[in-house]
XYZ file of N, CA, C and O in Angstrom:
364
model
N 21.433 13.425 8.749
C 21.152 13.863 10.093
C 19.886 13.172 10.602
O 18.891 13.111 9.902
N 19.927 12.661 11.792
C 18.793 11.971 12.412
C 17.957 12.973 13.202
O 18.487 13.691 14.046
N 16.673 13.048 12.903
C 15.764 13.964 13.592
C 14.895 13.187 14.567
O 14.578 12.016 14.335
N 14.474 13.861 15.636
C 13.503 13.268 16.544
C 12.197 13.070 15.798
O 11.778 13.932 15.028
N 11.566 11.949 16.054
C 10.278 11.647 15.438
C 9.242 11.555 16.550
O 9.433 10.835 17.519
N 8.145 12.287 16.379
C 7.066 12.271 17.362
C 5.764 11.989 16.627
O 5.436 12.675 15.651
N 5.052 10.971 17.082
C 3.740 10.661 16.530
C 2.693 11.149 17.522
O 2.658 10.713 18.671
N 1.856 12.088 17.077
C 0.745 12.573 17.888
C -0.502 11.826 17.439
O -0.794 11.762 16.244
N -1.217 11.262 18.399
C -2.413 10.510 18.071
C -3.282 10.312 19.297
O -3.095 10.974 20.324
N -4.200 9.356 19.182
C -5.099 9.031 20.287
C -5.556 7.596 20.149
O -5.857 7.140 19.035
N -5.631 6.918 21.272
C -6.147 5.548 21.264
C -7.635 5.532 20.903
O -8.191 4.495 20.582
N -8.284 6.682 20.941
C -9.707 6.784 20.644
C -9.993 7.055 19.160
O -11.145 7.122 18.768
N -8.951 7.244 18.360
C -9.137 7.529 16.938
C -8.538 6.386 16.130
O -7.335 6.162 16.145
N -9.379 5.630 15.399
C -8.908 4.423 14.710
C -7.822 4.661 13.665
O -7.050 3.757 13.370
N -7.719 5.850 13.125
C -6.709 6.124 12.116
C -5.288 6.164 12.658
O -4.323 6.087 11.894
N -5.145 6.274 13.969
C -3.813 6.380 14.569
C -3.141 5.018 14.747
O -1.920 4.908 14.644
N -3.937 3.992 15.006
C -3.390 2.660 15.269
C -2.491 2.118 14.170
O -1.385 1.647 14.454
N -2.922 2.165 12.902
C -2.080 1.625 11.840
C -0.721 2.322 11.705
O 0.282 1.687 11.399
N -0.687 3.626 11.927
C 0.591 4.361 11.832
C 1.514 3.913 12.965
O 2.690 3.616 12.744
N 0.980 3.849 14.169
C 1.758 3.412 15.331
C 2.251 1.976 15.124
O 3.414 1.665 15.390
N 1.379 1.108 14.633
C 1.757 -0.285 14.379
C 2.881 -0.378 13.348
O 3.812 -1.171 13.498
N 2.800 0.418 12.281
C 3.848 0.411 11.264
C 5.196 0.798 11.882
O 6.205 0.133 11.646
N 5.198 1.893 12.634
C 6.453 2.363 13.228
C 7.031 1.324 14.185
O 8.239 1.063 14.178
N 6.163 0.707 14.984
C 6.624 -0.330 15.917
C 7.175 -1.539 15.162
O 8.260 -2.032 15.470
N 6.411 -2.008 14.184
C 6.789 -3.206 13.418
C 8.120 -3.019 12.692
O 8.893 -3.958 12.548
N 8.384 -1.793 12.264
C 9.602 -1.516 11.499
C 10.718 -0.915 12.355
O 11.685 -0.377 11.814
N 10.561 -1.029 13.664
C 11.603 -0.594 14.605
C 12.056 0.848 14.393
O 13.246 1.156 14.481
N 11.093 1.714 14.095
C 11.397 3.138 13.947
C 11.469 3.738 15.346
O 10.576 3.524 16.170
N 12.535 4.458 15.618
C 12.716 5.110 16.918
C 11.882 6.389 16.933
O 12.157 7.324 16.182
N 10.825 6.400 17.756
C 9.936 7.556 17.820
C 9.322 7.656 19.208
O 9.371 6.721 19.999
N 8.737 8.798 19.476
C 8.000 9.024 20.712
C 6.526 9.115 20.357
O 6.162 9.800 19.397
N 5.682 8.436 21.123
C 4.242 8.508 20.899
C 3.628 9.430 21.942
O 3.856 9.265 23.137
N 2.846 10.396 21.476
C 2.157 11.320 22.368
C 0.654 11.136 22.142
O 0.130 11.501 21.085
N -0.026 10.528 23.132
C -1.475 10.367 23.073
C -2.087 11.671 23.571
O -1.994 12.000 24.755
N -2.706 12.412 22.664
C -3.206 13.750 23.015
C -4.395 13.701 23.962
O -4.770 14.722 24.533
N -5.001 12.523 24.137
C -6.132 12.398 25.050
C -5.721 11.859 26.413
O -6.559 11.670 27.282
N -4.428 11.646 26.594
C -3.931 11.080 27.847
C -3.764 12.132 28.942
O -3.904 11.826 30.121
N -3.431 13.353 28.559
C -3.227 14.397 29.565
C -3.417 15.776 28.933
O -3.302 15.932 27.714
N -3.667 16.755 29.767
C -3.805 18.131 29.297
C -2.477 18.617 28.713
O -2.461 19.340 27.716
N -1.363 18.208 29.315
C -0.030 18.581 28.812
C 0.140 18.106 27.369
O 0.603 18.860 26.511
N -0.215 16.848 27.095
C -0.085 16.299 25.742
C -0.980 17.031 24.754
O -0.568 17.337 23.636
N -2.209 17.319 25.170
C -3.135 18.028 24.296
C -2.619 19.426 23.971
O -2.621 19.858 22.814
N -2.123 20.132 24.978
C -1.595 21.485 24.759
C -0.378 21.471 23.842
O -0.229 22.355 22.991
N 0.488 20.463 24.004
C 1.671 20.333 23.145
C 1.241 20.189 21.687
O 1.780 20.837 20.790
N 0.244 19.331 21.450
C -0.268 19.121 20.095
C -0.951 20.374 19.558
O -0.710 20.796 18.425
N -1.817 20.985 20.369
C -2.561 22.158 19.906
C -1.655 23.332 19.575
O -1.959 24.116 18.666
N -0.540 23.445 20.275
C 0.413 24.517 19.965
C 0.912 24.378 18.526
O 1.055 25.368 17.810
N 1.157 23.145 18.106
C 1.590 22.898 16.722
C 0.410 23.094 15.777
O 0.493 23.807 14.778
N -0.705 22.457 16.093
C -1.879 22.490 15.218
C -2.389 23.912 14.989
O -2.800 24.273 13.887
N -2.351 24.712 16.021
C -2.923 26.050 15.910
C -1.980 27.085 15.305
O -2.398 28.214 15.051
N -0.729 26.719 15.058
C 0.223 27.686 14.512
C 0.873 27.263 13.198
O 1.414 28.108 12.491
N 0.843 25.996 12.848
C 1.535 25.516 11.654
C 0.645 25.654 10.418
O -0.530 25.291 10.442
N 1.208 26.160 9.326
C 0.457 26.390 8.089
C -0.180 25.131 7.510
O -1.239 25.206 6.896
N 0.463 23.970 7.697
C -0.068 22.738 7.118
C -1.455 22.411 7.692
O -2.237 21.702 7.066
N -1.783 22.988 8.829
C -3.068 22.743 9.474
C -4.151 23.754 9.108
O -5.263 23.665 9.610
N -3.850 24.685 8.241
C -4.818 25.738 7.912
C -6.169 25.156 7.496
O -7.212 25.535 8.012
N -6.159 24.221 6.579
C -7.408 23.612 6.113
C -8.097 22.769 7.170
O -9.328 22.710 7.231
N -7.328 22.128 7.994
C -7.872 21.299 9.077
C -8.604 22.181 10.084
O -9.732 21.883 10.487
N -7.950 23.259 10.486
C -8.575 24.185 11.451
C -9.864 24.770 10.898
O -10.852 24.895 11.606
N -9.853 25.096 9.624
C -11.021 25.702 8.992
C -12.225 24.781 8.934
O -13.354 25.243 8.826
N -11.994 23.481 9.014
C -13.090 22.507 8.977
C -13.384 21.928 10.360
O -14.093 20.936 10.478
N -12.814 22.531 11.400
C -13.023 22.087 12.787
C -12.638 20.623 12.996
O -13.295 19.894 13.720
N -11.564 20.194 12.329
C -11.060 18.836 12.486
C -9.880 18.857 13.459
O -9.302 19.904 13.716
N -9.522 17.682 13.974
C -8.419 17.600 14.932
C -7.075 17.550 14.214
O -6.168 18.304 14.520
N -6.916 16.633 13.272
C -5.660 16.551 12.523
C -4.684 15.520 13.050
O -3.480 15.760 13.067
N -5.197 14.364 13.469
C -4.334 13.259 13.882
C -4.685 12.044 13.038
O -5.799 11.962 12.532
N -3.763 11.137 12.845
C -2.398 11.128 13.354
C -1.530 12.168 12.650
O -1.752 12.508 11.493
N -0.548 12.642 13.385
C 0.412 13.603 12.850
C 1.808 13.142 13.254
O 2.053 12.866 14.413
N 2.661 13.033 12.275
C 4.044 12.642 12.509
C 4.915 13.874 12.324
O 4.849 14.536 11.284
N 5.691 14.170 13.344
C 6.606 15.317 13.294
C 8.022 14.764 13.265
O 8.439 14.032 14.155
N 8.754 15.099 12.218
C 10.148 14.674 12.069
C 10.969 15.945 11.964
O 10.929 16.635 10.951
N 11.690 16.251 13.031
C 12.373 17.539 13.093
C 11.319 18.623 13.053
O 10.434 18.668 13.892
N 11.377 19.492 12.049
C 10.378 20.552 11.895
C 9.319 20.209 10.844
O 8.389 20.978 10.618
N 9.461 19.052 10.194
C 8.504 18.643 9.158
C 7.262 18.017 9.793
O 7.362 17.197 10.700
N 6.103 18.399 9.300
C 4.822 17.906 9.793
C 4.167 17.085 8.686
O 3.980 17.573 7.566
N 3.807 15.834 9.000
C 3.127 14.972 8.044
C 1.779 14.589 8.643
O 1.725 13.942 9.688
N 0.706 14.979 7.983
C -0.640 14.680 8.460
C -1.117 13.353 7.895
O -1.026 13.126 6.690
N -1.610 12.488 8.761
C -2.204 11.227 8.330
C -1.358 10.435 7.363
O -1.828 10.091 6.282
N -0.099 10.142 7.723
C 0.766 9.438 6.772
C 0.205 8.067 6.403
O -0.203 7.305 7.275
N 0.171 7.784 5.102
C -0.287 6.476 4.621
C 0.859 5.476 4.748
O 2.025 5.850 4.940
N 0.524 4.203 4.616
C 1.564 3.171 4.680
C 2.582 3.364 3.560
O 3.778 3.190 3.766
N 2.114 3.768 2.387
C 3.020 4.002 1.267
C 4.008 5.122 1.588
O 5.198 5.025 1.294
N 3.490 6.193 2.188
C 4.369 7.301 2.583
C 5.388 6.838 3.610
O 6.572 7.179 3.516
N 4.933 6.062 4.583
C 5.838 5.579 5.635
C 6.903 4.657 5.056
O 8.080 4.745 5.427
N 6.503 3.782 4.130
C 7.471 2.888 3.485
C 8.549 3.697 2.784
O 9.746 3.401 2.887
N 8.136 4.724 2.063
C 9.093 5.566 1.341
C 9.985 6.346 2.298
O 11.194 6.428 2.125
N 9.383 6.927 3.345
C 10.136 7.741 4.293
C 11.199 6.946 5.039
O 12.274 7.451 5.295
N 10.866 5.715 5.375
C 11.775 4.909 6.178
C 12.444 3.801 5.370
O 12.983 2.850 5.932
N 12.394 3.935 4.036
C 13.087 3.021 3.119
C 12.803 1.565 3.444
O 13.721 0.744 3.513
N 11.547 1.242 3.623
C 11.162 -0.115 3.965
C 10.529 -0.830 2.782
O 9.885 -1.846 2.938
N 10.684 -0.288 1.601
C 10.066 -0.871 0.415
C 10.767 -2.152 0.005
O 11.895 -2.380 0.270
């Protein structure tokens, strides 16, 4: 089953660029949501960040938690290139 993929990030956070570049380079079909582009985008991200258990430690340290890749209902925080290679079978 193919799930929608959404990458939440910001052009102002250097950790987001490599994930976005990987997805683009490998022709992964995804939607990019820049959380600093609009209040709507920020609220969409915060709704996930403030309610999902995977963010418990992030919230407790007053961190933002991007980049975040959402595939269906699965949340992946700060995916490394190795994780992305495995997830998208690009090894």
